[in-house]
Short mmCIF file of C-alpha atoms and ligand atoms in Angstrom, two decimals:
data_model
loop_
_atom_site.label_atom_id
_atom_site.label_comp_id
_atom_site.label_asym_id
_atom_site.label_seq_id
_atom_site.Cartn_x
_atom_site.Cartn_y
_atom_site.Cartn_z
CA UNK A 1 0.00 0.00 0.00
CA UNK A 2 0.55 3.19 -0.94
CA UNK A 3 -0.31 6.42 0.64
CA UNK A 4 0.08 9.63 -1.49
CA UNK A 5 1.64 13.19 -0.30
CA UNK A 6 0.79 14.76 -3.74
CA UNK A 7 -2.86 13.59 -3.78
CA UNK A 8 -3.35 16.24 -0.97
CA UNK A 9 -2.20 19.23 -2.79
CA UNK A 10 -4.95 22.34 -4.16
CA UNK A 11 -2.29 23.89 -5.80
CA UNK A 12 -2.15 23.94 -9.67
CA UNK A 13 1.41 25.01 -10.26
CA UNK A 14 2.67 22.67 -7.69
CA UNK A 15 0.93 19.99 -8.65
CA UNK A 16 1.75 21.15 -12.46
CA UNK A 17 5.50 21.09 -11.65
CA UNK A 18 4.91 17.39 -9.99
CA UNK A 19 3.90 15.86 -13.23
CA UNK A 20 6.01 18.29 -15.74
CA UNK A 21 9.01 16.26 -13.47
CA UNK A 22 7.48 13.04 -13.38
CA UNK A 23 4.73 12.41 -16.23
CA UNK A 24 6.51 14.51 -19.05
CA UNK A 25 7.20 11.70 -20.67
CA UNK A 26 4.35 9.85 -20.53
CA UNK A 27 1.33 12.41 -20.92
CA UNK A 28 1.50 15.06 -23.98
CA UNK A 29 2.90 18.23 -22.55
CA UNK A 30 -0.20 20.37 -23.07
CA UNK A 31 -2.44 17.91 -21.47
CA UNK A 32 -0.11 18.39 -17.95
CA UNK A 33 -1.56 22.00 -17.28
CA UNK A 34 -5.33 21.00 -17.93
CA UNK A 35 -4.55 17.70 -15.76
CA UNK A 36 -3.18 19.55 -12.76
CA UNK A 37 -6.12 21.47 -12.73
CA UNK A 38 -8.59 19.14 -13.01
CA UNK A 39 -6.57 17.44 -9.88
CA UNK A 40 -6.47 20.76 -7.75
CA UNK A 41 -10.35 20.62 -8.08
CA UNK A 42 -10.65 16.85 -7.22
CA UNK A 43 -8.77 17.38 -4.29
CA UNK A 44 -10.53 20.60 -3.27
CA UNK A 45 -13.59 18.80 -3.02
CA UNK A 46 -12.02 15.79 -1.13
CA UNK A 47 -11.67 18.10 1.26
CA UNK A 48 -15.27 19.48 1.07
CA UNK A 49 -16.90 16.01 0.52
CA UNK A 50 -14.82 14.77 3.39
CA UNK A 51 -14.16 12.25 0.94
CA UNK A 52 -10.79 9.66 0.10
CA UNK A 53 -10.05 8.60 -3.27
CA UNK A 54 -8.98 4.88 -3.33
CA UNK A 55 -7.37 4.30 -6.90
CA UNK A 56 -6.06 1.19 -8.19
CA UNK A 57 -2.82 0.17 -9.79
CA UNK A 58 -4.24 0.23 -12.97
CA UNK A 59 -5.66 4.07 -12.90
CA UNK A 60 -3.95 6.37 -15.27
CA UNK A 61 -0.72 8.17 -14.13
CA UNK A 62 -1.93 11.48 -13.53
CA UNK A 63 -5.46 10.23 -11.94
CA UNK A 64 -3.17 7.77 -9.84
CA UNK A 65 -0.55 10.12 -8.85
CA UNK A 66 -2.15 12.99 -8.03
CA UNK A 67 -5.50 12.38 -7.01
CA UNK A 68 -5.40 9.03 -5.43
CA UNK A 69 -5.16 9.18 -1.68
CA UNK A 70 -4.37 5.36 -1.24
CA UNK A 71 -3.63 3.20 -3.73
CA UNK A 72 -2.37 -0.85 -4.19
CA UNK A 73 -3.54 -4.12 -4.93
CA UNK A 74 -7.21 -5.63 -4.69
CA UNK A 75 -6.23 -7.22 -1.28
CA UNK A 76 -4.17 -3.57 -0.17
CA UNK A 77 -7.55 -1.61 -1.03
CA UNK A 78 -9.77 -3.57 0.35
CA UNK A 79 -7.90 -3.71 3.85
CA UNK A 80 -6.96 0.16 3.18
CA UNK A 81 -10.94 0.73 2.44
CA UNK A 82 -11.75 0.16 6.56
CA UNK A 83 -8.85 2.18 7.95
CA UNK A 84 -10.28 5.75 7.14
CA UNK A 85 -12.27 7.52 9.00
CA UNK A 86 -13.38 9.59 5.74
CA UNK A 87 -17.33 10.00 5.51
CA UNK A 88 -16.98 9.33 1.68
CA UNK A 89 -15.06 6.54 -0.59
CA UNK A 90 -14.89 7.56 -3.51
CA UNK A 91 -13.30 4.54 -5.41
CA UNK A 92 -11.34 4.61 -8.62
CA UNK A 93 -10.80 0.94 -9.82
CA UNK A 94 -14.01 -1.25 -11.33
CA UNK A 95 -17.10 -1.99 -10.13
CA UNK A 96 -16.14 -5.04 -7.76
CA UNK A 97 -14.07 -3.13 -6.09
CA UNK A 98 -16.21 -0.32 -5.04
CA UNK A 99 -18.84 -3.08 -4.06
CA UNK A 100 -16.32 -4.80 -2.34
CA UNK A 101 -15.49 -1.45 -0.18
CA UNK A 102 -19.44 -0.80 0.48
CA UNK A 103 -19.58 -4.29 1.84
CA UNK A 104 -16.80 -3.73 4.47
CA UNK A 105 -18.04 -0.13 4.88
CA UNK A 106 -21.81 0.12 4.63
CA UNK A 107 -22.26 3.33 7.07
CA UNK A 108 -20.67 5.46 4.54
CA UNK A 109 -20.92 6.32 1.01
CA UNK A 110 -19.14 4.80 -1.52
CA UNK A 111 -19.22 6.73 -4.88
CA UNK A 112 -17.38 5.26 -8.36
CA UNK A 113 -16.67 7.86 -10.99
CA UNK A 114 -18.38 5.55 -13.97
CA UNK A 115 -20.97 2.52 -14.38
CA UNK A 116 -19.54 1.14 -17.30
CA UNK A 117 -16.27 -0.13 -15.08
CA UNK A 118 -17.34 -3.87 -14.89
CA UNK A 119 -15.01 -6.93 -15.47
CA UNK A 120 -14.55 -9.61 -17.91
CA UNK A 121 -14.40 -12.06 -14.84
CA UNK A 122 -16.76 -10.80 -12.52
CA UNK A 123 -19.49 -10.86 -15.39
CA UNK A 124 -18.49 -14.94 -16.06
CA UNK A 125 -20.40 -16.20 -13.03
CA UNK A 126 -23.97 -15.95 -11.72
CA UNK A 127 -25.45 -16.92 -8.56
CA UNK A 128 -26.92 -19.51 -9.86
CA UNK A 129 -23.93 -20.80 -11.32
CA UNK A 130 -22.22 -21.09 -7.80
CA UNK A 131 -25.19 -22.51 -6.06
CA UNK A 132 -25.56 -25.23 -9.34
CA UNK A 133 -21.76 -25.98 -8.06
CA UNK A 134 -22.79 -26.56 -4.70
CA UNK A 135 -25.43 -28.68 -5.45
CA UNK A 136 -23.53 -30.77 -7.35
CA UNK A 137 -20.46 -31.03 -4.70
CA UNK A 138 -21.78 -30.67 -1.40
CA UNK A 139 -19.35 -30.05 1.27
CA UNK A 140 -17.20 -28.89 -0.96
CA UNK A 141 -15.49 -25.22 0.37
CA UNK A 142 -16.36 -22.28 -2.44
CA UNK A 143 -13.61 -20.13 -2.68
CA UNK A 144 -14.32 -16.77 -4.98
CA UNK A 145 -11.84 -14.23 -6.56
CA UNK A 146 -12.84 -10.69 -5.32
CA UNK A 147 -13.11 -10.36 -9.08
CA UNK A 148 -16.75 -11.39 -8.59
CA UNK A 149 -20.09 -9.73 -7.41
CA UNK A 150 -21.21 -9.23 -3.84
CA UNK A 151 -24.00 -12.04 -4.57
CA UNK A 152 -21.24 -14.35 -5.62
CA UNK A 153 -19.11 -14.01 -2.80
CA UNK A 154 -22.14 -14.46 -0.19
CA UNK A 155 -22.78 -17.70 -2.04
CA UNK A 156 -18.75 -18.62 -1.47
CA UNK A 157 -16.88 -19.73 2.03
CA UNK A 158 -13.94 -17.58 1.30
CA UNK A 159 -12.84 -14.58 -0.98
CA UNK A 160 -9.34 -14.51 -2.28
CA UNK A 161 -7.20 -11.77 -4.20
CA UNK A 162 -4.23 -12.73 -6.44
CA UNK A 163 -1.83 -12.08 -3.73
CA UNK A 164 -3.37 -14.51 -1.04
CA UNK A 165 -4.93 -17.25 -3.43
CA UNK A 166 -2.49 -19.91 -2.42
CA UNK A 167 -2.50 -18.88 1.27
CA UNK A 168 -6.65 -19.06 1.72
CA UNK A 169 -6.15 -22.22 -0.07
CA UNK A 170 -3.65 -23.73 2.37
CA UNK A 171 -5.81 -22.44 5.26
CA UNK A 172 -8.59 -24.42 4.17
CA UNK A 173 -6.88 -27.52 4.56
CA UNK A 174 -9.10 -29.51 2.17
CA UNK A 175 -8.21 -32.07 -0.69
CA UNK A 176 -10.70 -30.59 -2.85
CA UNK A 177 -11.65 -26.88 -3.14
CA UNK A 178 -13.99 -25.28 -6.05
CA UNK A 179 -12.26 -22.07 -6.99
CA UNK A 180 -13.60 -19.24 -9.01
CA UNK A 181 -14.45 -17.95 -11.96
CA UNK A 182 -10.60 -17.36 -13.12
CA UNK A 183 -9.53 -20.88 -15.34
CA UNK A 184 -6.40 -19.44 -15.06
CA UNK A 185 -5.84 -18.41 -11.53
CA UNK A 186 -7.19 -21.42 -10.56
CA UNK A 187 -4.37 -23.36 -13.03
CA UNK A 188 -1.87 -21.51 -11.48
CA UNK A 189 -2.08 -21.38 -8.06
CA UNK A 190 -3.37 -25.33 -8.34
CA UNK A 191 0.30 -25.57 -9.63
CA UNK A 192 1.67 -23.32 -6.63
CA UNK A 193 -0.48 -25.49 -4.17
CA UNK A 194 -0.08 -28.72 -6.10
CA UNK A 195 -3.60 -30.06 -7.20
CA UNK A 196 -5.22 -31.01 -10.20
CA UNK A 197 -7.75 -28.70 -12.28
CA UNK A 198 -10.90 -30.28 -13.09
CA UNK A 199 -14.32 -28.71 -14.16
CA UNK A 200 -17.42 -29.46 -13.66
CA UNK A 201 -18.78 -33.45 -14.64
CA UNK A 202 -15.28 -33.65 -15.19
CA UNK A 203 -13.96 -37.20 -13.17
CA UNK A 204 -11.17 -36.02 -10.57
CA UNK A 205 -7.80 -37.48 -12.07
CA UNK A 206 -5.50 -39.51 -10.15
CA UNK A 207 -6.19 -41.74 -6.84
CA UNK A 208 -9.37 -40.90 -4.51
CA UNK A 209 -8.66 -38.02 -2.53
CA UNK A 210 -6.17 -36.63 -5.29
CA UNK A 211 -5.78 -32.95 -4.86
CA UNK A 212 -8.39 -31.24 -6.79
CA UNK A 213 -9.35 -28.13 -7.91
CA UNK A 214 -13.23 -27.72 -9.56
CA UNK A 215 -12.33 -24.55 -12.07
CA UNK A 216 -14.54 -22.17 -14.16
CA UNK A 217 -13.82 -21.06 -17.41
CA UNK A 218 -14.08 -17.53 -16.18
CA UNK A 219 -11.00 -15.24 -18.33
CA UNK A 220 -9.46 -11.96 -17.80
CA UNK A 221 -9.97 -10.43 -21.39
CA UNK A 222 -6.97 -8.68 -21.04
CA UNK A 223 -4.65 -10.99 -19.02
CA UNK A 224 -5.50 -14.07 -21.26
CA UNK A 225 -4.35 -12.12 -24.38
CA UNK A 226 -0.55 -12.41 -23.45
CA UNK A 227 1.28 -15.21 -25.29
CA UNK A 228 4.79 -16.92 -24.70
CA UNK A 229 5.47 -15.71 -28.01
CA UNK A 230 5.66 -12.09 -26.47
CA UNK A 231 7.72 -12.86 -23.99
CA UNK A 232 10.50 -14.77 -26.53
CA UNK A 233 9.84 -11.72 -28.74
CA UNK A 234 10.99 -9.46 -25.82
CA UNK A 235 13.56 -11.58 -24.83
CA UNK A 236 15.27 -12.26 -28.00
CA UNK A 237 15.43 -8.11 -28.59
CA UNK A 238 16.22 -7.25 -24.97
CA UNK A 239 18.08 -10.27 -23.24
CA UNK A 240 18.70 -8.45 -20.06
CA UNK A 241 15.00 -7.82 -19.77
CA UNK A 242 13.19 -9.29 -16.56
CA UNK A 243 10.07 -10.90 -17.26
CA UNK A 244 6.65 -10.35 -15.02
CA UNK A 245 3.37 -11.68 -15.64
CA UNK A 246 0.39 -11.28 -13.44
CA UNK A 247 -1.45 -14.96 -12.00
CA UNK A 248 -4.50 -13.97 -14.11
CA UNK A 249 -2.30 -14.99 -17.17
CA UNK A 250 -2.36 -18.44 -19.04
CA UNK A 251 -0.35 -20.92 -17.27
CA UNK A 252 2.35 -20.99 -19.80
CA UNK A 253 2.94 -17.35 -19.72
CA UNK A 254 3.43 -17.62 -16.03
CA UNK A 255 5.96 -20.51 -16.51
CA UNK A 256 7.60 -18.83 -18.87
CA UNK A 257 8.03 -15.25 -16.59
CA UNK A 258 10.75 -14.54 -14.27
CA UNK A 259 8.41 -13.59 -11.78
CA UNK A 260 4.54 -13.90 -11.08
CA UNK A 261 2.54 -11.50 -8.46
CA UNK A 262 -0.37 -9.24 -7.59
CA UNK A 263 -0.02 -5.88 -8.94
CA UNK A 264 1.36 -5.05 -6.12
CA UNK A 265 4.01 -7.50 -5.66
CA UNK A 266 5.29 -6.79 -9.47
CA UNK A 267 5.68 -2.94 -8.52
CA UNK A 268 7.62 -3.99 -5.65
CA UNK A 269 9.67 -6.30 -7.76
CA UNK A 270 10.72 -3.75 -9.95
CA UNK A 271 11.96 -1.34 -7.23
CA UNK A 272 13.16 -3.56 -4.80
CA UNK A 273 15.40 -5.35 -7.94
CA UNK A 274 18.44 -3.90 -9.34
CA UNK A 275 17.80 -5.00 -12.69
CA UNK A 276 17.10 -1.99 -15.27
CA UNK A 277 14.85 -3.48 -17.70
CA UNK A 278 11.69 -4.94 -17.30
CA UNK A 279 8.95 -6.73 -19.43
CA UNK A 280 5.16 -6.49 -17.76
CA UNK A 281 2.67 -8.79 -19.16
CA UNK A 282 -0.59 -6.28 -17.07
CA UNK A 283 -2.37 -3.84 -18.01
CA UNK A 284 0.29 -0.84 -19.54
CA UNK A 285 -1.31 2.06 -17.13
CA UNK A 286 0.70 0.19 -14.55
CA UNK A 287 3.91 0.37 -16.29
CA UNK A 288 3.66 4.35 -16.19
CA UNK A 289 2.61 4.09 -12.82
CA UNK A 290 6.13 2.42 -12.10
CA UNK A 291 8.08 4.50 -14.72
CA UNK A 292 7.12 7.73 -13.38
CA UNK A 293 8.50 6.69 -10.01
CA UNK A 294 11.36 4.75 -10.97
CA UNK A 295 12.26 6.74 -14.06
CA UNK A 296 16.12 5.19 -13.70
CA UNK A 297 14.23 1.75 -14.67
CA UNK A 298 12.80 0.88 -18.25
CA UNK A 299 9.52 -0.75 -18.49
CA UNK A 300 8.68 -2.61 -21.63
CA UNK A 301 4.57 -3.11 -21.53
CA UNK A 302 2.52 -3.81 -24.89
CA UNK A 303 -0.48 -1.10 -24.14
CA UNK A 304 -2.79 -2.80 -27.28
CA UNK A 305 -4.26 -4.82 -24.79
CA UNK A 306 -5.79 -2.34 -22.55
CA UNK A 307 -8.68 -2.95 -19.25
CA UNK A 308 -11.60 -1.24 -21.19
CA UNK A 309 -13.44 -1.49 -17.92
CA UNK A 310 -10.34 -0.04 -15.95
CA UNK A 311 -9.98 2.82 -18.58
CA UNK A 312 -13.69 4.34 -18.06
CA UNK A 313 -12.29 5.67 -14.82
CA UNK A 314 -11.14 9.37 -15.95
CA UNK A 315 -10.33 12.53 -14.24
CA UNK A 316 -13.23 14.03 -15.54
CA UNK A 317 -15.72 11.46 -13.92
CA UNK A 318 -14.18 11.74 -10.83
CA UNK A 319 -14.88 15.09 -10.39
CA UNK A 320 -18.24 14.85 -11.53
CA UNK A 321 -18.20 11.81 -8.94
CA UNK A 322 -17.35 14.53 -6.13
CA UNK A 323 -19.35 17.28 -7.17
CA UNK A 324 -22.56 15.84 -7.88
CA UNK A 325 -22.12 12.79 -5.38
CA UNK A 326 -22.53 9.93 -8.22
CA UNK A 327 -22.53 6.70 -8.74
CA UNK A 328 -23.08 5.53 -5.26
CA UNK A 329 -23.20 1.57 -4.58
CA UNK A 330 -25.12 0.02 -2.91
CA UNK A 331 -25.61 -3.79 -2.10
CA UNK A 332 -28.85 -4.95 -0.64
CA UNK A 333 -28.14 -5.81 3.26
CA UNK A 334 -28.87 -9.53 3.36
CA UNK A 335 -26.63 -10.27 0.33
CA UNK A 336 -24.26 -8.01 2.47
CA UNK A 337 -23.89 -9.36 5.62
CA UNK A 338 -22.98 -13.19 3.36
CA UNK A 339 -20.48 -11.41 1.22
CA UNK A 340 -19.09 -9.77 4.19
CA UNK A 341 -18.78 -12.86 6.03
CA UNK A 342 -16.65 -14.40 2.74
CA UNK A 343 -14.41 -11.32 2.82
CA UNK A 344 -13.65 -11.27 6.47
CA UNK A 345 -12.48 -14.74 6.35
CA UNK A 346 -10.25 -13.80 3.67
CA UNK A 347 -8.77 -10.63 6.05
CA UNK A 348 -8.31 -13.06 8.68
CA UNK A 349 -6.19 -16.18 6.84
CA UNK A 350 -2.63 -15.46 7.50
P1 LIG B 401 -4.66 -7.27 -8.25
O1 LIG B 401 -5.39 -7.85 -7.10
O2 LIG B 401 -3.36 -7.98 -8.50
O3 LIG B 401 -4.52 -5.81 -8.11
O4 LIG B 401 -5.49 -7.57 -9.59
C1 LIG B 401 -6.72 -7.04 -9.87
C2 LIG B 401 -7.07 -7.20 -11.28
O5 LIG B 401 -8.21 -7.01 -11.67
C3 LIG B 401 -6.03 -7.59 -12.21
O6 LIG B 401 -6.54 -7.66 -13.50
FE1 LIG B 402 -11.17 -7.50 -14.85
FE2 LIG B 402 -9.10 -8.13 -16.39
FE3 LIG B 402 -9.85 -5.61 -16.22
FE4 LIG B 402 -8.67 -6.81 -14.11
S1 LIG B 402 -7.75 -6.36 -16.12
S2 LIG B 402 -10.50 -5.51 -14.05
S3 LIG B 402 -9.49 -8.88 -14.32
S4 LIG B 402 -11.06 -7.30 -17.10
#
């Protein structure tokens, strides 16, 4: 996590000469004035709104570095989310996220800048999908990505983030867990955690009480689009390149990657390492987040695959967010309290 001096500022020329230092070379020169501004006015009415921006790795650079009051991973936000005291939430990420913060908060408002910021793998699964699963293994623990929908998780046991998949796993201490919607999470971390992927009417391979994971062919439309081809491409041009890939990737990408972590994790990776290059297999707003605070490192990122859902979050809505107190979430109380139970067994695996 990631708390954010600059985010506090109502001062155009300061915050002006922030990003003509740090974002000059990845926003267009005249776009830097009419950013600052629009951030000085965000963070005016913060103030007036009594109101914290929570942004995610994935936000723009100028929305992320000058606006966002906290910002990190899934898991970092969602912990972050209870430890204001702000009246207001305003959250910049997509819409499981914000739900995910109204859950765990329900006594204040929670506001998200656009309602077309949903998710490729939240939108895979339905309610009735889960409780079909359930019906058809009984006993069997659901655990669900927070990339899901509050009615989801209240149908699940547990909630899990990228960063602590394998460790809720573990904690459940069970030969067979039903983990979803993401195919490839769930092939990864079965890997990490060694069991078996199976979906459903699928047999379990191996002996009774093999190690099994029941999958979903849930898919991160971005994530899944990275190949190993990329990453020989990259290597054969720059050898010296490290290679990171996030867990929603296919399996073989992951393999093939020097390193594999939340959002998070990766940016700490790249600043904690004394390597110079890097090659990130995420979405490319993150690379700029890194570059513009790391600008000694090089971060190679192929932006045509973009979060469409992740992009609809813009400077512009979030100060319409503020000033006209929109979109605020809401989750109906009895799905609530379930989804809330799901997530606070996740907070509470260590
Ligand atoms: P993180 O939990 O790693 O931030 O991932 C969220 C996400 O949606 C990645 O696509
Ligand atoms: Fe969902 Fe993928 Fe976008 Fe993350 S990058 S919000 S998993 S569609």
């Amino acid at each position: 996590m990631n708390t954010n001096p600059i985010a506090q500022s109502t001062d155009v020329p300061v915050i002006e000469a922030w990003m003509q230092t740090h974002l000059i070379h990845l926003v267009p020169e005249f776009e830097i004035r009419l950013k600052a501004e629009l951030a000085a006015q965000i963070n005016r009415l913060k103030q007036e709104r009594d109101a914290v921006i929570l942004g995610h790795n994935y936000m723009e650079p100028a929305l992320y570095h000058a606006v966002a009051d906290i910002r990190g991973d899934s898991l970092e936000l969602c912990r972050q989310a209870t430890a204001t005291d702000r009246r207001v939430l305003v959250f910049c990420g997509v819409e499981f996220m914000a739900e995910t913060a109204k859950i765990i908060n329900p006594d204040r408002t929670v506001l998200i800048p656009s309602q077309k910021a949903g998710c490729s793998l939240a939108a895979s699964i339905t309610v009735e999908d889960v409780r079909e699963l359930k019906r058809r293994y009984p006993g069997v623990p659901v655990v669900a990505y927070i990339n899901t929908y509050a009615a989801v998780k209240a149908e699940a046991d547990v909630c899990c983030t990228s960063s602590s998949a394998a460790r809720i796993v573990a904690s459940l201490n069970r030969d067979t867990v039903i983990f979803i919607p993401d195919e490839y999470l769930a092939r990864n971390v079965a890997r990490e955690t060694g069991k078996t992927v199976i979906f459903p009417g699928q047999a379990a391979a191996g002996c009774p009480g093999a190690k099994t994971f029941i999958a979903w062919h849930g898919k991160c439309e971005v994530h899944e689009l990275f190949g190993v081809q990329d990453i020989e491409d990259v290597r054969r041009q720059f050898p010296e390149a490290v290679v990171l890939a996030h867990p929603e990737c296919p399996p073989a990408v992951v393999e093939a990657a020097d390193f594999s972590g939340s959002t998070s994790a990766m940016i700490r990776y790249v600043q904690e390492h004394p390597a110079r290059q890097y090659f990130l297999l995420t979405e490319c707003a993150m690379a700029d987040n890194i570059i513009a605070e790391n600008p000694e490192k090089e971060v190679l990122r192929m932006c045509s695959h973009r979060c469409p859902h992740m992009a609809q979050i813009t400077l512009e809505d979030t100060r319409a967010a503020l000033d006209k107190m929109q979109y605020e979430v809401h989750v109906p109380e009895n799905i609530r309290l379930r989804a809330k139970a799901s997530i606070d067994r996740m907070l509470a695996a260590r």
